[in-house]
Short mmCIF file of C-alpha atoms in Angstrom, two decimals:
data_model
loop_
_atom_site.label_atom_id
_atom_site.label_comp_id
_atom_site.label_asym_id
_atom_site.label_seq_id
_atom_site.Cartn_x
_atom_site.Cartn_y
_atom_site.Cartn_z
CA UNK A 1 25.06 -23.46 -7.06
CA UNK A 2 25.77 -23.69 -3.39
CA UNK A 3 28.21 -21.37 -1.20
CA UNK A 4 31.49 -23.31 -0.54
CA UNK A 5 32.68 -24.97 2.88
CA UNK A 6 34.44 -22.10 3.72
CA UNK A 7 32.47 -19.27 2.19
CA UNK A 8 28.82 -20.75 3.44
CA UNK A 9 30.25 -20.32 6.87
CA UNK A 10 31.36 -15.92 5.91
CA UNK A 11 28.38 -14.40 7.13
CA UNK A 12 29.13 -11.38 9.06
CA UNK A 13 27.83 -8.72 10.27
CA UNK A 14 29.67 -5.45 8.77
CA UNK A 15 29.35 -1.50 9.16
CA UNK A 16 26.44 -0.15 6.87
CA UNK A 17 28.14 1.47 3.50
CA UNK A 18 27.21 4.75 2.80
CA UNK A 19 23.97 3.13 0.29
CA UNK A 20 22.67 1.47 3.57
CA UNK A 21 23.70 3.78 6.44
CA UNK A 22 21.12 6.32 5.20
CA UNK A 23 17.90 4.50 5.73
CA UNK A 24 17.15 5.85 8.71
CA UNK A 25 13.63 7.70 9.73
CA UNK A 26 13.19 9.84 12.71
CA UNK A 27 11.27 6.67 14.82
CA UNK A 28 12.72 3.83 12.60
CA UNK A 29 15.98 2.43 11.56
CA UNK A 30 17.27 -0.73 9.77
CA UNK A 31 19.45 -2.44 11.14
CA UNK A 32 23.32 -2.71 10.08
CA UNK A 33 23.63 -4.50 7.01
CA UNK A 34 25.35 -7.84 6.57
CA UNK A 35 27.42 -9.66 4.28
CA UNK A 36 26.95 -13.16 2.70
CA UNK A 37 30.13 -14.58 0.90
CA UNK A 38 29.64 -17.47 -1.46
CA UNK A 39 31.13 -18.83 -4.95
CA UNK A 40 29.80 -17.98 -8.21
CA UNK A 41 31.31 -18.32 -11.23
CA UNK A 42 34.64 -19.48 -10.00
CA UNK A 43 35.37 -16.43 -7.68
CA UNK A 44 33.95 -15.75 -4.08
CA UNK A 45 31.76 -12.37 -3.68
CA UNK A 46 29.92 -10.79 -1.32
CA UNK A 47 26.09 -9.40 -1.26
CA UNK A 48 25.31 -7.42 1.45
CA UNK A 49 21.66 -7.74 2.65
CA UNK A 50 19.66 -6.29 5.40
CA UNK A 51 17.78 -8.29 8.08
CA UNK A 52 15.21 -7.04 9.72
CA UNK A 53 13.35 -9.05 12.44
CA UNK A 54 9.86 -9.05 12.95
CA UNK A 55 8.63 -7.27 16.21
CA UNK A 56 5.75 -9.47 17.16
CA UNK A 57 6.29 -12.52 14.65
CA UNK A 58 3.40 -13.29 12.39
CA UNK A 59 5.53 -16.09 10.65
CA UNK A 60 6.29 -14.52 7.62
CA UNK A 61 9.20 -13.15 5.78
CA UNK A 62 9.17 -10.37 3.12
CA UNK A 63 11.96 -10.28 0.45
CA UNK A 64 12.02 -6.89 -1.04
CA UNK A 65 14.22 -6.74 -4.56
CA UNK A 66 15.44 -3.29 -5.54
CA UNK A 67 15.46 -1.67 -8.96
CA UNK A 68 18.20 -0.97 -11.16
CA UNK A 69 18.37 2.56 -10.33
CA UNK A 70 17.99 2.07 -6.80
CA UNK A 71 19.94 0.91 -3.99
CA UNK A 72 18.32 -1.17 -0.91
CA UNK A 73 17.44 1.52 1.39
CA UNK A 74 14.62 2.77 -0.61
CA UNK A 75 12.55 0.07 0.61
CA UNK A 76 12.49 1.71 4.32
CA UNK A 77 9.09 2.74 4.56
CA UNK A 78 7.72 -0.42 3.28
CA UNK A 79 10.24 -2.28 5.50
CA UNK A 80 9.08 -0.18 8.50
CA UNK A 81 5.15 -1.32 7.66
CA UNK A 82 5.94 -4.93 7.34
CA UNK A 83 7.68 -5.23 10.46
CA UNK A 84 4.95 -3.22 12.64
CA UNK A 85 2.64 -5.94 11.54
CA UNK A 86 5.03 -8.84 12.71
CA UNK A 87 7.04 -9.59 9.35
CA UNK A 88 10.65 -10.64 9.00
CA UNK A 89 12.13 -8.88 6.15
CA UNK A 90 15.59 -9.20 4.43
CA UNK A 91 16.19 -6.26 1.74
CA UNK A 92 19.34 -8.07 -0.40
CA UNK A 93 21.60 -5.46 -2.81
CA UNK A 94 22.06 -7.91 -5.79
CA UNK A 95 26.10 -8.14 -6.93
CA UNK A 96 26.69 -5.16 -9.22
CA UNK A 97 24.83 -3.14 -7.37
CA UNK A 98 25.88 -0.73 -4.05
CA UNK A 99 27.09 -2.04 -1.11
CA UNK A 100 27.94 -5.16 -2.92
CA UNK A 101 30.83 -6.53 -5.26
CA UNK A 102 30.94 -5.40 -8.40
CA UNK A 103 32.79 -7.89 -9.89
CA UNK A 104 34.75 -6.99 -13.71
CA UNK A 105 34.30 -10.49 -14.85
CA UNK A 106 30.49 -12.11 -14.30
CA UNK A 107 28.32 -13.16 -16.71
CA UNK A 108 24.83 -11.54 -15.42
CA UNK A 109 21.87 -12.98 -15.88
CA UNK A 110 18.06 -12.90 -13.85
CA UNK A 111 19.01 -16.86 -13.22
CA UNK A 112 22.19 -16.26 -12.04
CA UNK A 113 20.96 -13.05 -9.66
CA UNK A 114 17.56 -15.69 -8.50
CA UNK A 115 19.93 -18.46 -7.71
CA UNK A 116 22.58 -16.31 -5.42
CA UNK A 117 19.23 -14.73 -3.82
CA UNK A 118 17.90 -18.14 -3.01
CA UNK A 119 21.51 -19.19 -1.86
CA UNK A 120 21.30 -16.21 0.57
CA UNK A 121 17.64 -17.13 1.67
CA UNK A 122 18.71 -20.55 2.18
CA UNK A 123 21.45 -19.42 4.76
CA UNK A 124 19.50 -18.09 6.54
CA UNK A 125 17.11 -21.22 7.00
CA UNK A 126 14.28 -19.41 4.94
CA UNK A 127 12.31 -22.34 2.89
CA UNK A 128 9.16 -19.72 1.80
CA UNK A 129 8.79 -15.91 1.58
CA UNK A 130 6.72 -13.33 0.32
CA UNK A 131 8.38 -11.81 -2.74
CA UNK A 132 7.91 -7.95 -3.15
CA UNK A 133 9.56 -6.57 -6.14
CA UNK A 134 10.02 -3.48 -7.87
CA UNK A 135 11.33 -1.93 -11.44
CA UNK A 136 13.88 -4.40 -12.20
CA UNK A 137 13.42 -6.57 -9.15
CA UNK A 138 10.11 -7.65 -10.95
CA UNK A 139 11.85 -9.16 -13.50
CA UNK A 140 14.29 -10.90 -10.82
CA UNK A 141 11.33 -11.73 -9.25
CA UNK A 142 9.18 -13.11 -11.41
CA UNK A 143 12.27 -15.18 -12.82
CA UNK A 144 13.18 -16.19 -8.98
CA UNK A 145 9.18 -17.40 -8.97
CA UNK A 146 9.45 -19.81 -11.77
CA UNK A 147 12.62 -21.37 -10.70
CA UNK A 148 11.86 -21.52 -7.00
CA UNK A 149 8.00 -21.99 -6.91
CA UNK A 150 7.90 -23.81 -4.13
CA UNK A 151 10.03 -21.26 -2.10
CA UNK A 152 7.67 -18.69 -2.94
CA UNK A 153 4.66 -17.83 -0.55
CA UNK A 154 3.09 -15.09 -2.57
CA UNK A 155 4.36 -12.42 -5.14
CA UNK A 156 4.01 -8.62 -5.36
CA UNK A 157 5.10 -7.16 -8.38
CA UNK A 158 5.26 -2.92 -7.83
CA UNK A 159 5.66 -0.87 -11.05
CA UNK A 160 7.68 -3.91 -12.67
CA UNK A 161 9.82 -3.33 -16.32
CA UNK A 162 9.30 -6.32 -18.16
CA UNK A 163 5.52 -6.27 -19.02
CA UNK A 164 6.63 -5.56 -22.50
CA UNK A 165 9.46 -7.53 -24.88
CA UNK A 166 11.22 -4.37 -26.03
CA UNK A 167 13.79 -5.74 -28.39
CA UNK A 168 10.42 -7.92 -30.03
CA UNK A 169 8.77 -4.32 -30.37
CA UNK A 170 11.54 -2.91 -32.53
CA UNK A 171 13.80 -1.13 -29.88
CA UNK A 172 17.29 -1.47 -31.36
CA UNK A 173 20.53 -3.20 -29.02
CA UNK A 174 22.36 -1.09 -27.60
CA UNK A 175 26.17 -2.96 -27.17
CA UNK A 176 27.45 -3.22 -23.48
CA UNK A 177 30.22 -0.72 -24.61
CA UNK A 178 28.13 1.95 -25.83
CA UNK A 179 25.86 1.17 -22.13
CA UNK A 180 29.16 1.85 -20.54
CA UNK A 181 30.12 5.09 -22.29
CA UNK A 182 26.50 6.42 -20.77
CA UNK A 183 27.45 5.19 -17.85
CA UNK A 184 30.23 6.83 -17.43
CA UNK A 185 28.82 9.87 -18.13
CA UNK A 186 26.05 9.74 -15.39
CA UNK A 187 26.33 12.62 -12.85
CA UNK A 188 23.71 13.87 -9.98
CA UNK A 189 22.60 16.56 -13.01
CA UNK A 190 22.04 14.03 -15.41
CA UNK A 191 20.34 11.68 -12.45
CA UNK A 192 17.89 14.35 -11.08
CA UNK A 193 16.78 15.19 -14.49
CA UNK A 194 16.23 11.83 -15.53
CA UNK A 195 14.56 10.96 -12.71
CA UNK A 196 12.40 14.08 -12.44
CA UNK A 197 11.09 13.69 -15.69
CA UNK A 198 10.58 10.11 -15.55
CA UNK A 199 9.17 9.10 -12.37
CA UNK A 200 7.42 12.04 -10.69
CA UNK A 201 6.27 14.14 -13.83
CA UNK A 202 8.28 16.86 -13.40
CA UNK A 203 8.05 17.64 -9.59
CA UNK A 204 10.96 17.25 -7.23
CA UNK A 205 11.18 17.12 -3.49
CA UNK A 206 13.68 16.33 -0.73
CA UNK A 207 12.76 12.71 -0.45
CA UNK A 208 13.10 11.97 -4.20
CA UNK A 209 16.41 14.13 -4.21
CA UNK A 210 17.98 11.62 -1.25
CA UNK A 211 17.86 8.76 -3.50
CA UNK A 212 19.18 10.47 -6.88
CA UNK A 213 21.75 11.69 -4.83
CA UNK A 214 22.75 8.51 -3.20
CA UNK A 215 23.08 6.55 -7.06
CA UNK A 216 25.55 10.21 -8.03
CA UNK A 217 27.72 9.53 -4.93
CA UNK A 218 27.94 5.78 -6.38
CA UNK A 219 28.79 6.77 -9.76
CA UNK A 220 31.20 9.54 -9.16
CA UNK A 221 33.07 7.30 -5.84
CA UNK A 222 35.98 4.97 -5.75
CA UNK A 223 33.74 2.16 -7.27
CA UNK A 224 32.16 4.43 -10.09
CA UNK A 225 33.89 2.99 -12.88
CA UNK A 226 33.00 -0.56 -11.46
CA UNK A 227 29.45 0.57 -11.23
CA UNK A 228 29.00 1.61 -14.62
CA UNK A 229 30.35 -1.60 -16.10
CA UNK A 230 28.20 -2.80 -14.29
CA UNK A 231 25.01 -0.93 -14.93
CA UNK A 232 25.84 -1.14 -18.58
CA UNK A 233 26.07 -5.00 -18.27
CA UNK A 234 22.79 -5.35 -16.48
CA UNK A 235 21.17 -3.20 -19.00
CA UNK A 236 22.20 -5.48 -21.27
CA UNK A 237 21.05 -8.34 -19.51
CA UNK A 238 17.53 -6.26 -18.84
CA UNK A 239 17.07 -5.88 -22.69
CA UNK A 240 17.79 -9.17 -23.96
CA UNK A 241 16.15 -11.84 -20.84
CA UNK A 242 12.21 -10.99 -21.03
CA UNK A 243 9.98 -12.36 -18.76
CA UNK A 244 6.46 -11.24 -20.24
CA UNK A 245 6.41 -14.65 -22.19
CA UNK A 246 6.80 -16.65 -19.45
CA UNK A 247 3.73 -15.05 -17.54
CA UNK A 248 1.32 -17.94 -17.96
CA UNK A 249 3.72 -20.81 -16.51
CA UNK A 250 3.48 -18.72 -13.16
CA UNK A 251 2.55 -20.92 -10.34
CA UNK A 252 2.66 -18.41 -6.98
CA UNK A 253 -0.78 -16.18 -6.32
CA UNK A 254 0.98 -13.27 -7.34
CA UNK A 255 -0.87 -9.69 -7.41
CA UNK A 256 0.43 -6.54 -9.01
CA UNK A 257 0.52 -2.49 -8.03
CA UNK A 258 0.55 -0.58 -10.70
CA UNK A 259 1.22 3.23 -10.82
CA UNK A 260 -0.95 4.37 -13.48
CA UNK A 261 0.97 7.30 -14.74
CA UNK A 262 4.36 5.28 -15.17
CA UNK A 263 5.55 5.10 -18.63
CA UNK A 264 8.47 3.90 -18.16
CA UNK A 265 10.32 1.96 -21.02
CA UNK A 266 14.01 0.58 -21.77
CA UNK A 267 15.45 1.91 -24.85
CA UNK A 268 12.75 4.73 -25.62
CA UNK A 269 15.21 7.12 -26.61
CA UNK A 270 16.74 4.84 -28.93
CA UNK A 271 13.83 3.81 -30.83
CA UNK A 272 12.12 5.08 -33.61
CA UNK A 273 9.30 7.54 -32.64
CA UNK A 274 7.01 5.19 -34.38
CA UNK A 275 7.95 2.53 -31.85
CA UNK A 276 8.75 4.70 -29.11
CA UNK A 277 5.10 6.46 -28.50
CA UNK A 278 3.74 2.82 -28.11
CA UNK A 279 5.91 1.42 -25.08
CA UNK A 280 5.60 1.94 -21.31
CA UNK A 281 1.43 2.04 -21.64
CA UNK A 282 1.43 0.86 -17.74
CA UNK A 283 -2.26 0.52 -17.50
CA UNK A 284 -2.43 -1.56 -20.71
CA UNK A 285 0.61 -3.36 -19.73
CA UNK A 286 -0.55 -3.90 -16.64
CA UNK A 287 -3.89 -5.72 -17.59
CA UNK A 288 -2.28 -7.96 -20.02
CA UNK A 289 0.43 -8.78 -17.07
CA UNK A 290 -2.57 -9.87 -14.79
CA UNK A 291 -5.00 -11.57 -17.37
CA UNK A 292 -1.95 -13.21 -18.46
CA UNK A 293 -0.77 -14.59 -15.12
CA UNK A 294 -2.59 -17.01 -13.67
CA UNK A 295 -5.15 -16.24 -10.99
CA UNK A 296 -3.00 -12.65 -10.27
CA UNK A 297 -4.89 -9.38 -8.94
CA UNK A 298 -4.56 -6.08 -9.84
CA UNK A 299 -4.21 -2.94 -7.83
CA UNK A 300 -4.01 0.19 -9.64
CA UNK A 301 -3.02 3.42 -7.92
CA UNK A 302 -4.57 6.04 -10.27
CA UNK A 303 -1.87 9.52 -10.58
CA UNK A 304 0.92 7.62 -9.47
CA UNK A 305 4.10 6.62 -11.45
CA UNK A 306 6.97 4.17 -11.56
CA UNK A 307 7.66 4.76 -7.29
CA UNK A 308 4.65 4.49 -6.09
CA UNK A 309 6.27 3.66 -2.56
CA UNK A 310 8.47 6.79 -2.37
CA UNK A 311 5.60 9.59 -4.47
CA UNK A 312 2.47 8.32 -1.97
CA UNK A 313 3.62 6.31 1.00
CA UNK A 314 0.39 5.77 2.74
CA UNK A 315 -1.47 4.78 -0.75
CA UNK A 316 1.02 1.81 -1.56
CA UNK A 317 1.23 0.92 2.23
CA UNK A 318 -2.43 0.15 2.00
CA UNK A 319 -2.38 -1.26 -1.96
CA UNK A 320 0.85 -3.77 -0.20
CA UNK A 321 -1.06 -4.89 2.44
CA UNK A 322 -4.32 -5.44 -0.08
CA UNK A 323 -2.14 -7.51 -1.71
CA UNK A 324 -0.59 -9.25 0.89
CA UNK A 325 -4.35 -10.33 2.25
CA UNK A 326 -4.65 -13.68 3.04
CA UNK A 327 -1.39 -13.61 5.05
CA UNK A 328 -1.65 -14.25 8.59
CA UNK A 329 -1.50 -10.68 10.38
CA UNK A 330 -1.02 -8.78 7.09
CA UNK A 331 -2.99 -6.13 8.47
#
C-alpha cells in the first residue's frame, strides 16, 4: 500500500487533541502533533503522529509504538531521554486508537497497522529506525520487524503481550460483539481498578491516575462508541494474530526489558483457573522470548511490572539506553 497522489501530499500540522496536548513536563514538551492522510482499504484516514527532532543529531530515529490501553503521550519521558542524547523520535497513535480515525469499517490486522506505520515513516524520508515498543506495540513491532527488516536498525521490546499463544493455551474466543459490550461498559472506575490491580500491584499515584484518566475521557467522549468498536476489534485481532511463533525468523538485534512482576495476560478472566494460573509468567516468558530470538538480550528490571517506563523512570531510562548500546551517542 502506498498513500494516494492527493492524500501522500495531506500532511499537516494540526492542534494537539486532548490525548496529545497533555504530554507536557515542567522543562519538556512535545511538540504539536501532526496528521498523515493516506488510503487504506478503499477510504482515506488519518494517523496523527508526533515528531520530535533531535537536539544535537546523533543520526538516529526512535519509533516508539503505544499499547492498547495507552495513548501516545505516555511515551514522554522516554521521548524526553532520547532526544537529550541527539535522537529523532516520531511517537505514531495507530488508527483506532486516540487522536486518530476510528474508522467503523477496517479490517485490523498487525500487517495492516506495520504497513500504514511504514507508509508514515516513509513520508517522512525515514529508510531505518530504532523500534521501541511496548504492550501491544510489541506485537506491532515485532510483526513491523519481519516485514520491514531492512527498515529496522535495532528493536526494543518493553513488557511486550505476545510472548505466549493464548488461544493455543486454552483461553476461549471471545466474539468482537461480546468485546464491544465490555467496551462499552468501560468507565474511569472500572479503568483505575483495572489498572491498579494489574500494572502497579495495588498502589496508585498521580502519574498512573493521568493516564487512566485520559483512556475514561476517550471512552465516555464524542468518539466513545467509536472507540470501543474499536478496542473490541483490536482485541480480537490481539487474540487471534500471535507472534511468539515467528520469534526465530527475526532478523534485527533486538533486546528485551522485562518488568519482572508483570503478569499480564489476554483472556485470564475468561479461562479456566486451570489455564489461567499458568499465563502471564513474564520472567519465564521472557527467557523463552530471548533464547528464542535470535542473538536478542535480555534486561530484566526485578519489582517492576507491565510499565516499567511510567512505575520507575530512571530504571528503564538506563535499561533503554543498555539496550540501545551500540548506537552512536546512545548514551
Amino acid at each position: 500500500m502506498r498513500p494516494s497522489l492527493f492524500a501522500a501530499a495531506a500532511l499537516a500540522v494540526l492542534p494537539a487533541t486532548a490525548a496529545l496536548a497533555q504530554v507536557t513536563g515542567a522543562a519538556f514538551a512535545l511538540p504539536e502533533a501532526k496528521t498523515f492522510r493516506f488510503e487504506s482499504q478503499q477510504q482515506t484516514l488519518s494517523m496523527q503522529y508526533v515528531d520530535l527532532p533531535a537536539e544535537r543529531p546523533n543520526g538516529h530515529t526512535a519509533v516508539l509504538l503505544h499499547g492498547k490501553n495507552f495513548c501516545s503521550g505516555y511515551w514522554r519521558g522516554t521521548a524526553r531521554v532520547l532526544h537529550e542524547r541527539g535522537w529523532r523520535v516520531v511517537i505514531p497513535e495507530q488508527i483506532g486508537f486516540c487522536g486518530s480515525d476510528m474508522p467503523r469499517r477496517y479490517q485490523y490486522s498487525f500487517h495492516q497497522l506495520a504497513e500504514n506505520t511504514r507508509d508514515l515513516l516513509e513520508q517522512l524520508d525515514l529508510a531505518r529506525t530504532t523500534v521501541i515498543a511496548h504492550s501491544m506495540g510489541g506485537m506491532l513491532g515485532t510483526r513491523y520487524a519481519l516485514m520491514y527488516p531492512g527498515a529496522v536498525e535495532r528493536l526494543v521490546l518493553v513488557n511486550p503481550i505476545g510472548l505466549e499463544d493464548w488461544k493455543a493455551k486454552g483461553v476461549p474466543y471471545v466474539d468482537i460483539d461480546a468485546q464491544y459490550a465490555r467496551e462499552r461498559a468501560m468507565d474511569a472506575e472500572r479503568i483505575e481498578a483495572y489498572q491498579k490491580q494489574s500494572y502497579y500491584d495495588g498502589r496508585w499515584n498521580a502519574d498512573y491516575a493521568r493516564w487512566a484518566r485520559e483512556l475514561a475521557r476517550i471512552y465516555q467522549g464524542p468518539r466513545g462508541d467509536r472507540f470501543a468498536w474499536s478496542m473490541a476489534r483490536t482485541s480480537d485481532m490481539v487474540y487471534t494474530q500471535p507472534v511468539v511463533h515467528e520469534f526465530p525468523r527475526l532478523q534485527v538485534p533486538t533486546a528485551l526489558i522485562i518488568g519482572q512482576r508483570d503478569r499480564t495476560a489476554i483472556g485470564r478472566d475468561a479461562a479456566p483457573p486451570a489455564v489461567a494460573q499458568t499465563l502471564g509468567d513474564y520472567p519465564a516468558l521472557g527467557r523463552a522470548a530471548a533464547g528464542a530470538i535470535p542473538g536478542a538480550t535480555l534486561i530484566e528490571l526485578d519489582g517492576l511490572g507491565h510499565l516499567p517506563h511510567i512505575e520507575a523512570p530512571e530504571r528503564f531510562e538506563a535499561a533503554l539506553l543498555e539496550a540501545l548500546d551500540g548506537d552512536a551517542d546512545a548514551g
